[in-house]
Amino acid sequence: MTRLADLHIHTFYSDGTSSPQEVVLAAHEAGLHCIAITDHDTIDGFSPTMEAAQKYHLEVIAGVELSTEMNGKDVHILGYLFDCQNKQLGKFLESNQGDRVERMGRMIEKLKELGIKNIELEEVCARARSKSVGRPHLARLLVEKGLVKDIREAFDKYLAEGSPAYVTNFKQTPFDAVSLIKDAGGVAVLAHPMFTQIDEIIPRLVKGGLGGLEVYYPNCSDAAIQFYEGIAKKHHLVMTGGSDAHGKAKKHTYIGRMKIPYELVEKMKEAVGGKQA
Ligand code: AMP
Ligand code: FE
Ligand code: FE
Ligand code: ZN
């Protein structure tokens, strides 16, 4: 039987809603052999998920989704199989978490200018289990306060890229994130390239140490997948994929929504020289 993996999963340590226990149960029920926790700018969920996975014989590999900025656009870089104790990685995560809190304050200010005056930074931050506070936390609060009817409206009306309360405030660039992950002994992967659309910088990222492309992602066309398979082959990049599950926070995806053959995980392990996180 083919062993399957889902390498893009969020927990409630960032903007997902699931606990490590809920994640491993869902992964087990989806018949997965291996998962990666890829929370935004935190690795706090990795150890508890590994622990929770023990009773299922489910492999959990180290992962993270780093927020970076390029020309005013959010770019997500996934990291896998890195050394969790790496000091530079710790500093990077701390810096991004600081950027996130500052950015949240600015988004709340923008909402105030738009007439929404009853949202405070402290209450949004209280929603995040780590310091990795993000737009989904704010969106949920807007829904709970009856200011929008659902998460979708919160993003469409206020928080999506280009909307009036959107702010990007990440000091790190995709190049910084790629070299950081590489130096920490891991594989750096450009997340959901079909949605981020920065194909023009892929060759430069490859020169900077990019090791993979997230080719397999939910809700994208076969043509898009084939296109990125072609780019990955051209640059000798590992192909990865996953569901980008966020628990109840993202209705259209769930753990196991995207399953990739375990051979692709083995290719990543080969790329880091057989080292395992
Ligand atoms: P942030 O990390 O604060 O920039 O928020 C990005 C996260 O917001 C993504 O990882 C998704 O979880 C979520 N997100 C982005 N766009 C949307 C959208 N249009 N609807 C719902 N969730 C979204
Ligand atoms: Fe997210
Ligand atoms: Fe992402
Ligand atoms: Zn994600």
PDB file of N, CA and C in Angstrom, residues 10 14-17 40 74 76 100 103-104 107 111 114 116 124 133-144 147-168 170 244 246 248-252:
ATOM      1  N   HIS A  10      -1.869  23.353   9.977  1.00  0.00           N
ATOM      2  CA  HIS A  10      -1.786  24.351  11.055  1.00  0.00           C
ATOM      3  C   HIS A  10      -2.526  23.859  12.300  1.00  0.00           C
ATOM      4  N   SER A  14      -0.809  28.454  15.891  1.00  0.00           N
ATOM      5  CA  SER A  14      -0.875  29.687  15.089  1.00  0.00           C
ATOM      6  C   SER A  14      -2.346  29.940  14.794  1.00  0.00           C
ATOM      7  N   ASP A  15      -2.747  29.954  13.519  1.00  0.00           N
ATOM      8  CA  ASP A  15      -4.121  30.381  13.236  1.00  0.00           C
ATOM      9  C   ASP A  15      -5.073  29.235  12.917  1.00  0.00           C
ATOM     10  N   GLY A  16      -4.660  27.991  13.199  1.00  0.00           N
ATOM     11  CA  GLY A  16      -5.593  26.877  13.072  1.00  0.00           C
ATOM     12  C   GLY A  16      -6.472  26.811  14.306  1.00  0.00           C
ATOM     13  N   THR A  17      -7.436  25.883  14.305  1.00  0.00           N
ATOM     14  CA  THR A  17      -8.281  25.749  15.502  1.00  0.00           C
ATOM     15  C   THR A  17      -8.075  24.403  16.192  1.00  0.00           C
ATOM     16  N   HIS A  40       2.351  29.095  11.269  1.00  0.00           N
ATOM     17  CA  HIS A  40       2.952  30.370  10.871  1.00  0.00           C
ATOM     18  C   HIS A  40       3.884  30.858  11.987  1.00  0.00           C
ATOM     19  N   ASP A  74       2.869  39.514   0.700  1.00  0.00           N
ATOM     20  CA  ASP A  74       3.205  38.429   1.632  1.00  0.00           C
ATOM     21  C   ASP A  74       3.668  37.202   0.849  1.00  0.00           C
ATOM     22  N   HIS A  76       5.051  33.247   1.598  1.00  0.00           N
ATOM     23  CA  HIS A  76       5.239  32.219   2.627  1.00  0.00           C
ATOM     24  C   HIS A  76       6.290  31.208   2.193  1.00  0.00           C
ATOM     25  N   ARG A 100       4.354  40.585  13.830  1.00  0.00           N
ATOM     26  CA  ARG A 100       2.924  40.236  13.782  1.00  0.00           C
ATOM     27  C   ARG A 100       2.105  41.051  14.785  1.00  0.00           C
ATOM     28  N   ARG A 103       1.945  44.619  13.552  1.00  0.00           N
ATOM     29  CA  ARG A 103       1.064  44.685  12.385  1.00  0.00           C
ATOM     30  C   ARG A 103      -0.405  44.591  12.808  1.00  0.00           C
ATOM     31  N   MET A 104      -0.678  43.733  13.788  1.00  0.00           N
ATOM     32  CA  MET A 104      -2.054  43.602  14.273  1.00  0.00           C
ATOM     33  C   MET A 104      -2.528  44.932  14.849  1.00  0.00           C
ATOM     34  N   MET A 107      -3.448  47.104  11.998  1.00  0.00           N
ATOM     35  CA  MET A 107      -4.713  46.710  11.354  1.00  0.00           C
ATOM     36  C   MET A 107      -5.902  47.178  12.202  1.00  0.00           C
ATOM     37  N   LEU A 111      -8.966  49.645  11.228  1.00  0.00           N
ATOM     38  CA  LEU A 111     -10.391  49.340  11.453  1.00  0.00           C
ATOM     39  C   LEU A 111     -11.065  50.495  12.191  1.00  0.00           C
ATOM     40  N   LEU A 114     -12.015  53.060   9.978  1.00  0.00           N
ATOM     41  CA  LEU A 114     -13.172  52.646   9.166  1.00  0.00           C
ATOM     42  C   LEU A 114     -14.457  52.583   9.988  1.00  0.00           C
ATOM     43  N   ILE A 116     -14.820  50.911  12.978  1.00  0.00           N
ATOM     44  CA  ILE A 116     -14.917  49.771  13.912  1.00  0.00           C
ATOM     45  C   ILE A 116     -14.004  50.062  15.091  1.00  0.00           C
ATOM     46  N   VAL A 124      -7.317  40.428  20.746  1.00  0.00           N
ATOM     47  CA  VAL A 124      -6.942  39.620  19.570  1.00  0.00           C
ATOM     48  C   VAL A 124      -5.763  38.718  19.956  1.00  0.00           C
ATOM     49  N   VAL A 133       0.206  35.905  16.217  1.00  0.00           N
ATOM     50  CA  VAL A 133      -1.166  36.380  16.027  1.00  0.00           C
ATOM     51  C   VAL A 133      -1.347  36.795  14.562  1.00  0.00           C
ATOM     52  N   GLY A 134      -2.507  36.445  13.990  1.00  0.00           N
ATOM     53  CA  GLY A 134      -2.684  36.719  12.565  1.00  0.00           C
ATOM     54  C   GLY A 134      -4.092  37.164  12.206  1.00  0.00           C
ATOM     55  N   ARG A 135      -4.264  37.418  10.919  1.00  0.00           N
ATOM     56  CA  ARG A 135      -5.559  37.924  10.447  1.00  0.00           C
ATOM     57  C   ARG A 135      -6.729  37.007  10.796  1.00  0.00           C
ATOM     58  N   PRO A 136      -6.570  35.670  10.748  1.00  0.00           N
ATOM     59  CA  PRO A 136      -7.717  34.831  11.101  1.00  0.00           C
ATOM     60  C   PRO A 136      -8.201  35.054  12.545  1.00  0.00           C
ATOM     61  N   HIS A 137      -7.274  35.364  13.466  1.00  0.00           N
ATOM     62  CA  HIS A 137      -7.704  35.642  14.843  1.00  0.00           C
ATOM     63  C   HIS A 137      -8.589  36.891  14.880  1.00  0.00           C
ATOM     64  N   LEU A 138      -8.162  37.901  14.122  1.00  0.00           N
ATOM     65  CA  LEU A 138      -8.936  39.142  14.049  1.00  0.00           C
ATOM     66  C   LEU A 138     -10.272  38.891  13.348  1.00  0.00           C
ATOM     67  N   ALA A 139     -10.228  38.097  12.280  1.00  0.00           N
ATOM     68  CA  ALA A 139     -11.459  37.792  11.527  1.00  0.00           C
ATOM     69  C   ALA A 139     -12.490  37.117  12.434  1.00  0.00           C
ATOM     70  N   ARG A 140     -12.020  36.172  13.256  1.00  0.00           N
ATOM     71  CA  ARG A 140     -12.954  35.457  14.139  1.00  0.00           C
ATOM     72  C   ARG A 140     -13.586  36.406  15.161  1.00  0.00           C
ATOM     73  N   LEU A 141     -12.778  37.351  15.624  1.00  0.00           N
ATOM     74  CA  LEU A 141     -13.314  38.321  16.590  1.00  0.00           C
ATOM     75  C   LEU A 141     -14.360  39.229  15.928  1.00  0.00           C
ATOM     76  N   LEU A 142     -14.096  39.611  14.685  1.00  0.00           N
ATOM     77  CA  LEU A 142     -15.066  40.440  13.956  1.00  0.00           C
ATOM     78  C   LEU A 142     -16.397  39.700  13.792  1.00  0.00           C
ATOM     79  N   VAL A 143     -16.302  38.381  13.564  1.00  0.00           N
ATOM     80  CA  VAL A 143     -17.525  37.571  13.424  1.00  0.00           C
ATOM     81  C   VAL A 143     -18.244  37.509  14.775  1.00  0.00           C
ATOM     82  N   GLU A 144     -17.481  37.193  15.827  1.00  0.00           N
ATOM     83  CA  GLU A 144     -18.086  37.048  17.157  1.00  0.00           C
ATOM     84  C   GLU A 144     -18.764  38.326  17.626  1.00  0.00           C
ATOM     85  N   LEU A 147     -19.792  41.989  13.623  1.00  0.00           N
ATOM     86  CA  LEU A 147     -19.434  43.084  12.715  1.00  0.00           C
ATOM     87  C   LEU A 147     -19.395  42.626  11.255  1.00  0.00           C
ATOM     88  N   VAL A 148     -19.229  41.324  11.069  1.00  0.00           N
ATOM     89  CA  VAL A 148     -19.328  40.709   9.734  1.00  0.00           C
ATOM     90  C   VAL A 148     -20.050  39.376   9.937  1.00  0.00           C
ATOM     91  N   LYS A 149     -20.591  38.829   8.824  1.00  0.00           N
ATOM     92  CA  LYS A 149     -21.381  37.607   9.046  1.00  0.00           C
ATOM     93  C   LYS A 149     -20.520  36.349   9.097  1.00  0.00           C
ATOM     94  N   ASP A 150     -19.401  36.360   8.429  1.00  0.00           N
ATOM     95  CA  ASP A 150     -18.503  35.202   8.518  1.00  0.00           C
ATOM     96  C   ASP A 150     -17.063  35.603   8.195  1.00  0.00           C
ATOM     97  N   ILE A 151     -16.160  34.615   8.328  1.00  0.00           N
ATOM     98  CA  ILE A 151     -14.719  34.853   8.093  1.00  0.00           C
ATOM     99  C   ILE A 151     -14.493  35.382   6.678  1.00  0.00           C
ATOM    100  N   ARG A 152     -15.221  34.807   5.768  1.00  0.00           N
ATOM    101  CA  ARG A 152     -15.069  35.205   4.372  1.00  0.00           C
ATOM    102  C   ARG A 152     -15.340  36.696   4.197  1.00  0.00           C
ATOM    103  N   GLU A 153     -16.426  37.153   4.808  1.00  0.00           N
ATOM    104  CA  GLU A 153     -16.762  38.584   4.699  1.00  0.00           C
ATOM    105  C   GLU A 153     -15.688  39.437   5.388  1.00  0.00           C
ATOM    106  N   ALA A 154     -15.141  38.928   6.504  1.00  0.00           N
ATOM    107  CA  ALA A 154     -14.089  39.684   7.205  1.00  0.00           C
ATOM    108  C   ALA A 154     -12.894  39.908   6.275  1.00  0.00           C
ATOM    109  N   PHE A 155     -12.510  38.855   5.536  1.00  0.00           N
ATOM    110  CA  PHE A 155     -11.385  38.990   4.605  1.00  0.00           C
ATOM    111  C   PHE A 155     -11.772  39.839   3.398  1.00  0.00           C
ATOM    112  N   ASP A 156     -12.929  39.537   2.805  1.00  0.00           N
ATOM    113  CA  ASP A 156     -13.325  40.260   1.583  1.00  0.00           C
ATOM    114  C   ASP A 156     -13.451  41.761   1.848  1.00  0.00           C
ATOM    115  N   LYS A 157     -14.036  42.091   2.988  1.00  0.00           N
ATOM    116  CA  LYS A 157     -14.353  43.499   3.254  1.00  0.00           C
ATOM    117  C   LYS A 157     -13.166  44.259   3.836  1.00  0.00           C
ATOM    118  N   TYR A 158     -12.365  43.562   4.691  1.00  0.00           N
ATOM    119  CA  TYR A 158     -11.332  44.298   5.440  1.00  0.00           C
ATOM    120  C   TYR A 158      -9.901  43.759   5.341  1.00  0.00           C
ATOM    121  N   LEU A 159      -9.738  42.427   5.356  1.00  0.00           N
ATOM    122  CA  LEU A 159      -8.413  41.887   5.681  1.00  0.00           C
ATOM    123  C   LEU A 159      -7.608  41.280   4.537  1.00  0.00           C
ATOM    124  N   ALA A 160      -8.269  40.973   3.415  1.00  0.00           N
ATOM    125  CA  ALA A 160      -7.532  40.351   2.305  1.00  0.00           C
ATOM    126  C   ALA A 160      -6.518  41.339   1.734  1.00  0.00           C
ATOM    127  N   GLU A 161      -5.487  40.822   1.084  1.00  0.00           N
ATOM    128  CA  GLU A 161      -4.467  41.670   0.478  1.00  0.00           C
ATOM    129  C   GLU A 161      -5.161  42.728  -0.392  1.00  0.00           C
ATOM    130  N   GLY A 162      -4.851  43.986  -0.177  1.00  0.00           N
ATOM    131  CA  GLY A 162      -5.456  45.055  -0.964  1.00  0.00           C
ATOM    132  C   GLY A 162      -6.734  45.618  -0.349  1.00  0.00           C
ATOM    133  N   SER A 163      -7.260  44.969   0.686  1.00  0.00           N
ATOM    134  CA  SER A 163      -8.475  45.479   1.343  1.00  0.00           C
ATOM    135  C   SER A 163      -8.092  46.578   2.339  1.00  0.00           C
ATOM    136  N   PRO A 164      -9.085  47.388   2.772  1.00  0.00           N
ATOM    137  CA  PRO A 164      -8.747  48.613   3.518  1.00  0.00           C
ATOM    138  C   PRO A 164      -8.036  48.435   4.870  1.00  0.00           C
ATOM    139  N   ALA A 165      -8.198  47.309   5.534  1.00  0.00           N
ATOM    140  CA  ALA A 165      -7.502  47.182   6.827  1.00  0.00           C
ATOM    141  C   ALA A 165      -6.285  46.263   6.728  1.00  0.00           C
ATOM    142  N   TYR A 166      -5.915  45.890   5.516  1.00  0.00           N
ATOM    143  CA  TYR A 166      -4.759  44.977   5.331  1.00  0.00           C
ATOM    144  C   TYR A 166      -3.443  45.722   5.557  1.00  0.00           C
ATOM    145  N   VAL A 167      -2.569  45.084   6.292  1.00  0.00           N
ATOM    146  CA  VAL A 167      -1.229  45.635   6.505  1.00  0.00           C
ATOM    147  C   VAL A 167      -0.232  44.495   6.372  1.00  0.00           C
ATOM    148  N   THR A 168       0.872  44.744   5.685  1.00  0.00           N
ATOM    149  CA  THR A 168       1.949  43.752   5.717  1.00  0.00           C
ATOM    150  C   THR A 168       3.140  44.419   6.384  1.00  0.00           C
ATOM    151  N   PHE A 170       6.326  42.555   7.426  1.00  0.00           N
ATOM    152  CA  PHE A 170       7.375  41.589   7.735  1.00  0.00           C
ATOM    153  C   PHE A 170       8.716  42.102   7.221  1.00  0.00           C
ATOM    154  N   ASP A 244      -2.945  22.393   3.793  1.00  0.00           N
ATOM    155  CA  ASP A 244      -3.064  23.723   4.423  1.00  0.00           C
ATOM    156  C   ASP A 244      -4.302  23.763   5.329  1.00  0.00           C
ATOM    157  N   HIS A 246      -6.596  24.170   8.476  1.00  0.00           N
ATOM    158  CA  HIS A 246      -6.599  25.085   9.625  1.00  0.00           C
ATOM    159  C   HIS A 246      -7.719  24.710  10.601  1.00  0.00           C
ATOM    160  N   LYS A 248     -11.299  24.302  11.890  1.00  0.00           N
ATOM    161  CA  LYS A 248     -12.577  24.942  11.519  1.00  0.00           C
ATOM    162  C   LYS A 248     -12.366  26.306  10.856  1.00  0.00           C
ATOM    163  N   ALA A 249     -11.126  26.800  10.887  1.00  0.00           N
ATOM    164  CA  ALA A 249     -10.880  28.153  10.380  1.00  0.00           C
ATOM    165  C   ALA A 249     -10.902  28.245   8.863  1.00  0.00           C
ATOM    166  N   LYS A 250     -10.761  27.122   8.172  1.00  0.00           N
ATOM    167  CA  LYS A 250     -10.796  27.140   6.702  1.00  0.00           C
ATOM    168  C   LYS A 250     -11.698  25.996   6.282  1.00  0.00           C
ATOM    169  N   LYS A 251     -12.862  26.329   5.825  1.00  0.00           N
ATOM    170  CA  LYS A 251     -13.879  25.303   5.578  1.00  0.00           C
ATOM    171  C   LYS A 251     -13.566  24.410   4.370  1.00  0.00           C
ATOM    172  N   HIS A 252     -12.889  24.960   3.369  1.00  0.00           N
ATOM    173  CA  HIS A 252     -12.725  24.222   2.120  1.00  0.00           C
ATOM    174  C   HIS A 252     -11.576  23.209   2.152  1.00  0.00           C
TER     175      HIS A 252
END
